[in-house]
mmCIF file of C-alpha atoms in Angstrom:
data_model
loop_
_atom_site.group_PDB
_atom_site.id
_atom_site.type_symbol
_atom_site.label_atom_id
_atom_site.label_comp_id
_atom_site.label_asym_id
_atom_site.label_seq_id
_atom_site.Cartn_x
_atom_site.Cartn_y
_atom_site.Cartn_z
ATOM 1 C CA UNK A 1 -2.215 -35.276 -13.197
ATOM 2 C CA UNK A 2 -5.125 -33.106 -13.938
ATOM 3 C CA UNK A 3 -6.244 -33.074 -10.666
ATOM 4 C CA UNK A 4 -3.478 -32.006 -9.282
ATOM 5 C CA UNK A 5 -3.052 -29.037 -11.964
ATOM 6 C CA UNK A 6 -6.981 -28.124 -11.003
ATOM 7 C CA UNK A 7 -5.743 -27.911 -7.007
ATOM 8 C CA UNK A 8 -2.400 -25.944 -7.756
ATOM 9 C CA UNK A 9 -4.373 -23.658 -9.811
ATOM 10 C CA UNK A 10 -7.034 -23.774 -6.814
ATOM 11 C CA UNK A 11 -4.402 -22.595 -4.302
ATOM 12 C CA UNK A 12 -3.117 -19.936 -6.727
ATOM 13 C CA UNK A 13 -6.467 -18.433 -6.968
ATOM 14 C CA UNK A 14 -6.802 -18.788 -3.244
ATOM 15 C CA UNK A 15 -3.825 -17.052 -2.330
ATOM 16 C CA UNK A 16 -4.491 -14.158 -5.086
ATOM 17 C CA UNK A 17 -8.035 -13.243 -3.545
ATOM 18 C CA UNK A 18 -6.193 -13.043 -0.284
ATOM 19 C CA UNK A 19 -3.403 -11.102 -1.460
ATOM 20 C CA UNK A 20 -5.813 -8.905 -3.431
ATOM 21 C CA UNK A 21 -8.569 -8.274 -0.042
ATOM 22 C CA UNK A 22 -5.951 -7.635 2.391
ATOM 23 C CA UNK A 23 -2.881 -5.907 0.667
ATOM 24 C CA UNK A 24 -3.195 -3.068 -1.935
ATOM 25 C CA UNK A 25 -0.390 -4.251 -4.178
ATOM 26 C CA UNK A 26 -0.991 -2.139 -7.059
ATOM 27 C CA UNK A 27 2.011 0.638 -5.635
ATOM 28 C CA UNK A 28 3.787 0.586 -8.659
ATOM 29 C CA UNK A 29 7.764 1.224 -8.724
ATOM 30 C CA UNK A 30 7.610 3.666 -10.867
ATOM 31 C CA UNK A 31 5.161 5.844 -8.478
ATOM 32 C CA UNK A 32 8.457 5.859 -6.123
ATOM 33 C CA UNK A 33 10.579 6.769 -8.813
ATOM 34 C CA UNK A 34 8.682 9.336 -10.220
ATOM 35 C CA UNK A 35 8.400 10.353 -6.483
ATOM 36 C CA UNK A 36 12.177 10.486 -6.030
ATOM 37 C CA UNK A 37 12.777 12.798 -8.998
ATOM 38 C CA UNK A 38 10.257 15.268 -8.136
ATOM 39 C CA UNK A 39 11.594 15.458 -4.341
ATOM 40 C CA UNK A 40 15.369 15.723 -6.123
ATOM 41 C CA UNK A 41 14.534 18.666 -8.207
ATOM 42 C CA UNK A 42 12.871 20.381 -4.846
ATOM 43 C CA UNK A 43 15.824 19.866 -3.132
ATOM 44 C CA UNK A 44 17.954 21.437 -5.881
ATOM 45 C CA UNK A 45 16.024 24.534 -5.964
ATOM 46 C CA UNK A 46 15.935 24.687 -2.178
ATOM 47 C CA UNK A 47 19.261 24.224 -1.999
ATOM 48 C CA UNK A 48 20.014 26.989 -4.302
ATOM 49 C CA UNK A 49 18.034 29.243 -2.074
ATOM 50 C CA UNK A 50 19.707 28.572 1.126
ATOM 51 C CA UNK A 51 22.915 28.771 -0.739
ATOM 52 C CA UNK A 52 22.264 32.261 -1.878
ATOM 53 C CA UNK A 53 20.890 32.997 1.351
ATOM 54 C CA UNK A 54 24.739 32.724 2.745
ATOM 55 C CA UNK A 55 25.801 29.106 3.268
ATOM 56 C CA UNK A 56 23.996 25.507 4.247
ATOM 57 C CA UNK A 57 24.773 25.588 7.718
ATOM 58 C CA UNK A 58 22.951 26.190 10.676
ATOM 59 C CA UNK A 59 19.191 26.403 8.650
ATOM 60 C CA UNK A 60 17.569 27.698 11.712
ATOM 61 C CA UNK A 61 19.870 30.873 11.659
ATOM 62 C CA UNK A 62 19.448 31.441 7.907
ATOM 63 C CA UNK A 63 15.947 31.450 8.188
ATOM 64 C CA UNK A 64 16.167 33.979 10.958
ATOM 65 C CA UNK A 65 18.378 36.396 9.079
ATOM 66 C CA UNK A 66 17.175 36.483 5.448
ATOM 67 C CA UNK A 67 13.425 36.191 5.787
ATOM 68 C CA UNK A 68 13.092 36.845 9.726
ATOM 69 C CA UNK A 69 10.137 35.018 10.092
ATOM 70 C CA UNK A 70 9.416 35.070 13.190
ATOM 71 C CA UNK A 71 5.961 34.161 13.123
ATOM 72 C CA UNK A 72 3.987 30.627 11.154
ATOM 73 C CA UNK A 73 2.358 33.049 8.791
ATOM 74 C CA UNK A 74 6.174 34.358 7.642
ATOM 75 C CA UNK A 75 7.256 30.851 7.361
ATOM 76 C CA UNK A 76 4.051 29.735 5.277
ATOM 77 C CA UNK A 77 4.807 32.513 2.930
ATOM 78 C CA UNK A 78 8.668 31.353 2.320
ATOM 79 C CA UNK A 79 10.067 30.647 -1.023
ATOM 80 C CA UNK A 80 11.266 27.224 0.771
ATOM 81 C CA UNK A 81 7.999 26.172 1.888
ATOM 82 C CA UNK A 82 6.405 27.040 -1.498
ATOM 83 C CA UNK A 83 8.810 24.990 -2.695
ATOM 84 C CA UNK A 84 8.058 21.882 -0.191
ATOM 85 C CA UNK A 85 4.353 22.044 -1.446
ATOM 86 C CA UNK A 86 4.573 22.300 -5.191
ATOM 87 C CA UNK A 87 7.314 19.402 -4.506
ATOM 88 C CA UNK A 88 4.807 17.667 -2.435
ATOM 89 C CA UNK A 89 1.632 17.938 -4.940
ATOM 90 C CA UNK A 90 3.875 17.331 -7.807
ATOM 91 C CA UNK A 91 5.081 13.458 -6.399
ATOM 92 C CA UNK A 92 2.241 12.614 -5.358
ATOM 93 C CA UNK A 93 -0.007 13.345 -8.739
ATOM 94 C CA UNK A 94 2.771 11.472 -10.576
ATOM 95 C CA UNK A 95 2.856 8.139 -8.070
ATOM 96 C CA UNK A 96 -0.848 8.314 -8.176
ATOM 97 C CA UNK A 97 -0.831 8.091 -12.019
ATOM 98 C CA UNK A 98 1.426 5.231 -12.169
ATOM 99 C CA UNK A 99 -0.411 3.401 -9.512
ATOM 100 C CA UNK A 100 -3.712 4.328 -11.239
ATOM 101 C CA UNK A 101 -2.506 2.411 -14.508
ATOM 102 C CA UNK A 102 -0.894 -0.160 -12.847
ATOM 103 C CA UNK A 103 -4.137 -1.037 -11.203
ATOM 104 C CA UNK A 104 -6.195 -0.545 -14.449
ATOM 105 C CA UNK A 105 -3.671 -2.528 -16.182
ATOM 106 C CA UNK A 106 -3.969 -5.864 -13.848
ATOM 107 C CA UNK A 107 -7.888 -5.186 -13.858
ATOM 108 C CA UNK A 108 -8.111 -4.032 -9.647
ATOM 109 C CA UNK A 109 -9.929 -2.084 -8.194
ATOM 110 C CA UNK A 110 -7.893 1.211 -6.688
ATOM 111 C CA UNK A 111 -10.508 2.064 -4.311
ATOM 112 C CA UNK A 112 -10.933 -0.453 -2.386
ATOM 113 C CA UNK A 113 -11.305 -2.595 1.256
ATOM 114 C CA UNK A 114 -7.069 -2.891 0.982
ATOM 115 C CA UNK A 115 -6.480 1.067 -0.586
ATOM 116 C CA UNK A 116 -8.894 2.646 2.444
ATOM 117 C CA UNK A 117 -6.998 0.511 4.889
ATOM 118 C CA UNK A 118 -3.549 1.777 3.808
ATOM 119 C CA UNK A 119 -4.665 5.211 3.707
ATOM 120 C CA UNK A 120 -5.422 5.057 7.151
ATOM 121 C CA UNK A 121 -2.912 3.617 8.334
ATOM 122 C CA UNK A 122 -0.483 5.751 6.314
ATOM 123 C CA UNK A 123 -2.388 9.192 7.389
ATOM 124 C CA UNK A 124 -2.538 8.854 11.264
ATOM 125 C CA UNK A 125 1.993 8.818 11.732
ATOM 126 C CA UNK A 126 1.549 11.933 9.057
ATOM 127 C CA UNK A 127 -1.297 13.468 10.488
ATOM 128 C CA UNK A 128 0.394 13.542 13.746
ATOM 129 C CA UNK A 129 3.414 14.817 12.477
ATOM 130 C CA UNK A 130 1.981 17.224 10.672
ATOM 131 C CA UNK A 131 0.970 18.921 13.958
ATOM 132 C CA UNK A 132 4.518 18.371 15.880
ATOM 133 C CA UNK A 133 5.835 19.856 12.766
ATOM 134 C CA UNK A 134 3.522 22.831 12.539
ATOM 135 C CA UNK A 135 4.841 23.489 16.660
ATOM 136 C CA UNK A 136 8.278 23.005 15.683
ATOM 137 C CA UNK A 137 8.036 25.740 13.154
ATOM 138 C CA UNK A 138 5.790 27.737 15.684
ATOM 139 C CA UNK A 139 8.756 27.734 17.885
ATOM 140 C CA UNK A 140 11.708 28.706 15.420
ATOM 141 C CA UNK A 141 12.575 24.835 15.348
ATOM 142 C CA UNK A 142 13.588 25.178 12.043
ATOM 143 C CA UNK A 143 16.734 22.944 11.797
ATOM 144 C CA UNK A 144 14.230 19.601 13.183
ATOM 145 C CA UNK A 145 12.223 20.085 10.119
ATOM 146 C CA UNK A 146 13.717 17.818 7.847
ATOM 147 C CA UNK A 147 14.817 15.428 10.287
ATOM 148 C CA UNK A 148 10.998 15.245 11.819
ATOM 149 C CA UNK A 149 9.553 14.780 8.328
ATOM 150 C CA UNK A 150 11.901 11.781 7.861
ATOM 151 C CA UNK A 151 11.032 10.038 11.202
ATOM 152 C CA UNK A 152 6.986 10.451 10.569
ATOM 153 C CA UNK A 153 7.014 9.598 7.053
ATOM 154 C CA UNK A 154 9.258 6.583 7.727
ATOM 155 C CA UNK A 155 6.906 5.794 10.416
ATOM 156 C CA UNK A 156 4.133 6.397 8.345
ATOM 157 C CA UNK A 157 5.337 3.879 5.675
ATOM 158 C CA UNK A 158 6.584 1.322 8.270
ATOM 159 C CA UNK A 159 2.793 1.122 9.577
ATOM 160 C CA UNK A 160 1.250 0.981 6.270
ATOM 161 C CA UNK A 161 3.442 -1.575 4.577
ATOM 162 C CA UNK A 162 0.923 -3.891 6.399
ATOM 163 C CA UNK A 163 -1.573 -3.086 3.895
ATOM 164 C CA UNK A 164 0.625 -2.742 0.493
ATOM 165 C CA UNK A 165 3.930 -4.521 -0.640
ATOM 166 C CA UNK A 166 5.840 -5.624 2.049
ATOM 167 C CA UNK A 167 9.551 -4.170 1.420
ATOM 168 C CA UNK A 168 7.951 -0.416 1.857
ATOM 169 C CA UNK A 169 8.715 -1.541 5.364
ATOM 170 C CA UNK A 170 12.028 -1.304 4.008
ATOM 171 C CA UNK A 171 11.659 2.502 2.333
ATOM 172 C CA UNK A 172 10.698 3.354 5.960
ATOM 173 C CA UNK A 173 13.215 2.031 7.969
ATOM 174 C CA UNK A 174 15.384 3.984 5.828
ATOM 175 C CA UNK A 175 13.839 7.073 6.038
ATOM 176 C CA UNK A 176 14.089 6.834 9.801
ATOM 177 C CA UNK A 177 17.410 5.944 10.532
ATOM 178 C CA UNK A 178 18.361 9.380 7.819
ATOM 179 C CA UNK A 179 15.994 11.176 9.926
ATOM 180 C CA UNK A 180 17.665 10.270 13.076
ATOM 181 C CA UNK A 181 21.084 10.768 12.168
ATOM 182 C CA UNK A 182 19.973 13.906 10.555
ATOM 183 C CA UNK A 183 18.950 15.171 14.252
ATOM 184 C CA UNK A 184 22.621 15.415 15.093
ATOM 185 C CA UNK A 185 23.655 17.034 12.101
ATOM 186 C CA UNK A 186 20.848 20.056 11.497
ATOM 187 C CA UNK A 187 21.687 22.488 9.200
ATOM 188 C CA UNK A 188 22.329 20.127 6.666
ATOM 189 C CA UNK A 189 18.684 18.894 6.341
ATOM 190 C CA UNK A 190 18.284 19.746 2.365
ATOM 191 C CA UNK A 191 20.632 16.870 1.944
ATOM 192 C CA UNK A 192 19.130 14.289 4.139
ATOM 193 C CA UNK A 193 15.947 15.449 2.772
ATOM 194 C CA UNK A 194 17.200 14.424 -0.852
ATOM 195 C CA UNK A 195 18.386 11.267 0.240
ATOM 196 C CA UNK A 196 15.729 10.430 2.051
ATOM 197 C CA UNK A 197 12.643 11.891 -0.410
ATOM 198 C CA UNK A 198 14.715 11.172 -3.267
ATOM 199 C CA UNK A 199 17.691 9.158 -3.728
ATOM 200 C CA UNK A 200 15.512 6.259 -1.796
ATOM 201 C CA UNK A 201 12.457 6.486 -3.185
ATOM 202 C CA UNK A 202 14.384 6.092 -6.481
ATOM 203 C CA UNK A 203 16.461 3.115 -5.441
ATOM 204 C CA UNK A 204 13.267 1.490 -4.266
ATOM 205 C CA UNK A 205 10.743 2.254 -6.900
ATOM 206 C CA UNK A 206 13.608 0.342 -9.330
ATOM 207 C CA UNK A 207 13.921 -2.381 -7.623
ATOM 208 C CA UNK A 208 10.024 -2.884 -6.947
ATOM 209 C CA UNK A 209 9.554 -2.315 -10.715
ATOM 210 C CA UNK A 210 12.483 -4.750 -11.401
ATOM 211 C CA UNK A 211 10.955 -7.465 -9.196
ATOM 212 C CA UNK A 212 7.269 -7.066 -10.034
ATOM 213 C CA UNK A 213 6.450 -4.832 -13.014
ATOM 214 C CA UNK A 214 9.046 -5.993 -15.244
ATOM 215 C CA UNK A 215 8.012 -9.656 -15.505
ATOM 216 C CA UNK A 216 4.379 -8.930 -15.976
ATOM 217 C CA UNK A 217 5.211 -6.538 -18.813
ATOM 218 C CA UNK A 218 7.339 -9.270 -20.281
ATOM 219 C CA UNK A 219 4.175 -11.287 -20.066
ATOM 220 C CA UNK A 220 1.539 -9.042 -21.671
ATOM 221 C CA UNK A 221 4.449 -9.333 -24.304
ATOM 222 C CA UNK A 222 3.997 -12.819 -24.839
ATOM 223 C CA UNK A 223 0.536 -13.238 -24.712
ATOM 224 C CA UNK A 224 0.132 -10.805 -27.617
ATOM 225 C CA UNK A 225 2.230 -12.187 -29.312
ATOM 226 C CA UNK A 226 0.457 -15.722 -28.427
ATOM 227 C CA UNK B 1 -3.660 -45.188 0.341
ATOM 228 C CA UNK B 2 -6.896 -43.407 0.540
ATOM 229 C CA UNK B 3 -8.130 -41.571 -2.653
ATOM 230 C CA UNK B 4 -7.261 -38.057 -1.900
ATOM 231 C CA UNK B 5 -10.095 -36.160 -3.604
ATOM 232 C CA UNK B 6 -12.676 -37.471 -0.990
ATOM 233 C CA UNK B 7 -10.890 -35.026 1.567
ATOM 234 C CA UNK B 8 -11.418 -32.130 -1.245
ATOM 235 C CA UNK B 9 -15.094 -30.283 -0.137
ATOM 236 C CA UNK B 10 -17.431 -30.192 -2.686
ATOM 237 C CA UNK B 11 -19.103 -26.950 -1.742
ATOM 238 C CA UNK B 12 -15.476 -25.258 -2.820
ATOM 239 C CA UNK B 13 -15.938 -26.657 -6.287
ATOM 240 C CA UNK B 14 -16.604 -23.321 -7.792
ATOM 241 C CA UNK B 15 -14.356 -20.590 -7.905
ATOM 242 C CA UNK B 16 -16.673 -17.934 -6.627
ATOM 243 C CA UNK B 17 -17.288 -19.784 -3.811
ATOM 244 C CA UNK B 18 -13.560 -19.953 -3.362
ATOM 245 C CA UNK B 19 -12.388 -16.391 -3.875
ATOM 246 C CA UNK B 20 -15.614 -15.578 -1.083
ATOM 247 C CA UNK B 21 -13.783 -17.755 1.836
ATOM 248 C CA UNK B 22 -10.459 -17.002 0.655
ATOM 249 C CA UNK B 23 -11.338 -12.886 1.380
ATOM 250 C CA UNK B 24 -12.948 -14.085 4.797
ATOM 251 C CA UNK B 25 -10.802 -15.440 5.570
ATOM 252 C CA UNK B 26 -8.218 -12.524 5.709
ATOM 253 C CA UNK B 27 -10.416 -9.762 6.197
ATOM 254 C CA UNK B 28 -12.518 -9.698 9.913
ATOM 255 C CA UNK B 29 -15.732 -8.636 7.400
ATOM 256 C CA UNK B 30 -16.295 -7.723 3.923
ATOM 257 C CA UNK B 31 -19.296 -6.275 2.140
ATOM 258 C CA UNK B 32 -21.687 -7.376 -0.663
ATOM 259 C CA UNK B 33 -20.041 -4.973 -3.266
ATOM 260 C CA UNK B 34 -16.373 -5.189 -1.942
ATOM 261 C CA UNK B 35 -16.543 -8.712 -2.933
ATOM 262 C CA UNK B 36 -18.353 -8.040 -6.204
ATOM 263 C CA UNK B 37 -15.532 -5.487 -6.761
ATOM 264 C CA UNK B 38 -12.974 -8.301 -5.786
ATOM 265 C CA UNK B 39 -14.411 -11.360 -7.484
ATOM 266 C CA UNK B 40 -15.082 -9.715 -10.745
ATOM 267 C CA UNK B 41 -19.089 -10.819 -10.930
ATOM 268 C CA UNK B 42 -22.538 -10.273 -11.136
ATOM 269 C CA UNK B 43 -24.365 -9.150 -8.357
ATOM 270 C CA UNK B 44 -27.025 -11.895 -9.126
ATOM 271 C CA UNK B 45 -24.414 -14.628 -9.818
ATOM 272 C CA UNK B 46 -22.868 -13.893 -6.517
ATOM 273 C CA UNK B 47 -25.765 -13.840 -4.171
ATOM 274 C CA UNK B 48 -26.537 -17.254 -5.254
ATOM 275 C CA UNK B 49 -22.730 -18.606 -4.295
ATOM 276 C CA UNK B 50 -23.052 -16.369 -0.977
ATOM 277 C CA UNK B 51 -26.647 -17.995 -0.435
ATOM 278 C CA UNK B 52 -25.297 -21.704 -0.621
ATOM 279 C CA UNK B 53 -21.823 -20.927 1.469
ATOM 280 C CA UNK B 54 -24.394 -19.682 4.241
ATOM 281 C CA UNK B 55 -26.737 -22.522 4.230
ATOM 282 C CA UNK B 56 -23.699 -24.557 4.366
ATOM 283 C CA UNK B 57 -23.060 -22.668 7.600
ATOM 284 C CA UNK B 58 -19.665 -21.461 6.400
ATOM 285 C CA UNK B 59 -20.110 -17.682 6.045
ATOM 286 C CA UNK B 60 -22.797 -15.366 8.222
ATOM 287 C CA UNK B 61 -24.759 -12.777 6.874
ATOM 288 C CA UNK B 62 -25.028 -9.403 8.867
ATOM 289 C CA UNK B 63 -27.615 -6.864 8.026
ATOM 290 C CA UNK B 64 -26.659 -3.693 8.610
ATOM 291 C CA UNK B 65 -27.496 -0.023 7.804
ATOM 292 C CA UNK B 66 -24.795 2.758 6.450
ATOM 293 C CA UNK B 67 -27.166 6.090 6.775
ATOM 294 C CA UNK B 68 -30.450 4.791 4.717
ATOM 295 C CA UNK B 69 -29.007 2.075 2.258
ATOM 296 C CA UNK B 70 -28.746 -1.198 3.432
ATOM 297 C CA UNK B 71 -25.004 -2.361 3.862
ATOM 298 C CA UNK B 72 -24.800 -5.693 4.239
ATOM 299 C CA UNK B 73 -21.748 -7.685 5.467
ATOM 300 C CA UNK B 74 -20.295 -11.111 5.785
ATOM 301 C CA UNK B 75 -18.287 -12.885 8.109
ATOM 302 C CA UNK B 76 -16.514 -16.678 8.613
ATOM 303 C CA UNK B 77 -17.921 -19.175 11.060
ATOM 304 C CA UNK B 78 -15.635 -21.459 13.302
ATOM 305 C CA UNK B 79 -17.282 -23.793 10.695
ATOM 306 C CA UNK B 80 -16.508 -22.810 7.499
ATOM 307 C CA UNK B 81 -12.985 -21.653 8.532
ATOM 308 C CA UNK B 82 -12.376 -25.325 9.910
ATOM 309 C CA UNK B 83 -13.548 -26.602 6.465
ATOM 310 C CA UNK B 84 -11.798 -24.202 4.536
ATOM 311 C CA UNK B 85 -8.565 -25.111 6.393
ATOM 312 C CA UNK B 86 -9.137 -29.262 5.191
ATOM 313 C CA UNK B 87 -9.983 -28.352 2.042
ATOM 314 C CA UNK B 88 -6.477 -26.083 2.002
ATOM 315 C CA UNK B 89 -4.706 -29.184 3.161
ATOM 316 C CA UNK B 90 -6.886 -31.795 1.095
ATOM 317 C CA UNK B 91 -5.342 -29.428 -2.201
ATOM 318 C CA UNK B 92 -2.061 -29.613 -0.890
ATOM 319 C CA UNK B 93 -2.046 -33.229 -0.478
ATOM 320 C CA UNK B 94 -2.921 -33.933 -3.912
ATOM 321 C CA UNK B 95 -0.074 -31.682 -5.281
ATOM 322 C CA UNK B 96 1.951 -33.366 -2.760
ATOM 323 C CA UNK B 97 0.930 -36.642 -4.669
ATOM 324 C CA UNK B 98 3.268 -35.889 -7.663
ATOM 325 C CA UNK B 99 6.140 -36.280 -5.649
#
């Protein structure tokens, strides 16, 4: 009996290393979460802006009219782009933090074989459509915006889930199919760009903390009290 | 039936040793301090596991340079991953005995 404990808890430790060198599973739930709300309270203000700008439809035009930017350096200078950054460095300082103490918390490393690997292989789909994006604007594509940051970050998060949790593949076959549908419908990218950004990111930070957080909380519990 | 423990490797007694073939084997290389950083141990403490696993012929140990400081890395042989393998199904075995 003992020696089968001592091999069960063998295999356990063997399949933690591996887990531990090859995936970075320290994403917390409540990064995505955290994520979600940030992107929803972008959206709100955006969408406040291209309602007082005259109505949600047909975002290229809107742009156009009320700011006539006609060149990148217009469009950089936007109250909706401002927006998209401060959005943008706002979810990712809070998903960092929760990821930070999630890592602290179960004693890993966050900089690591596993985190450089997903970084990279998150940060080549975004690099890349960072540039298309950059064009689109260049060119007054204004209305494939939203839809093209769906695709690459869905992309993005497809190739990386690899290298973290497995059901981000999930979170990015999501994102994609919004971003798709949301080619056909442009003008009303502010919305697929909150239920993309937020409402999923939300839905899926719960259920990752629900399914890994939650029971390892309920465990610190019990040892302490132990 | 044949005791099952004689199929378990000896050399995979400790659980340093372990955790270093269970990384291998999932990762094409790792360095010295990765698996410090991974294994949770001193650097002295490990060097001595990493020294036995390579006599052993299970692991090889590539010298390398990253600018001036010395990076060095390690890799699985066709031998220690064939070992590691029995000794994965020699643990099963024994859980399997239960049944």
């Amino acid at each position: 009996m003992d020696a089968q404990n001592q091999s069960l808890q063998d295999l356990q430790h063997i399949k933690k290393m591996m887990e531990r060198s090859s995936r970075f599973i320290s994403l917390s739930g409540l990064s995505g979460i955290s994520a979600g709300i940030c992107a929803l309270i972008g959206a709100w203000f955006a969408n406040n802006i291209i309602e007082r700008s005259g109505g949600m439809l047909g975002e290229g035009r809107i742009y156009k009219r009320d700011y006539s930017m006609d060149t990148l350096q217009e469009f950089m200078e936007s109250k909706l782009f401002n927006i998209a950054v401060i959005t943008l460095v706002g979810a990712l300082i809070f998903a960092f933090l929760f990821t930070y103490l999630r890592s602290k918390r179960n004693n890993i490393a966050i900089w690591g074989t596993a985190s450089r690997r997903l970084l990279t292989a998150v940060a080549i789909p975004m690099i890349a459509g960072g540039f298309y994006l950059l064009r689109e604007i260049q060119v007054g594509n204004y209305g494939l915006i939203a839809p093209g940051c769906l695709i690459f970050y869905g992309l993005a998060l497809v190739n990386g889930s690899k290298y973290t949790l497995n059901e981000v593949r999930y979170l990015g076959y999501g994102q994609i199919i919004l971003g798709i549908v949301n080619c056909w419908m442009m003008g009303y990218g502010v919305y697929f760009w909150a239920t993309g950004f937020g409402l999923l990111h939300i839905i899926y930070g719960i259920l990752m903390w629900y399914k890994y957080e939650r029971i390892t909380a309920g465990e610190q519990r019990s040892t302490i009290n132990a | 039936m044949s005791n099952p423990i004689e199929n378990l490797n000896k050399t995979f007694d400790s659980r340093v040793r372990l955790g270093i073939m269970s990384t291998l084997m999932v990762n094409e290389q790792i360095s010295f301090n990765d698996l410090k950083q991974l294994i949770n141990v001193t650097d002295g403490n490990l060097a001595s596991h990493i020294k036995s696993l390579e006599d052993s012929g299970y692991i090889k140990v590539n010298k390398g340079f990253s600018g001036r400081k010395t990076n060095t890395t390690y890799t699985v042989t066709r031998v220690g991953e064939k070992a590691f393998q029995q000794h994965l199904a020699a643990l099963e075995k024994m859980i399997n005995t239960i049944k």
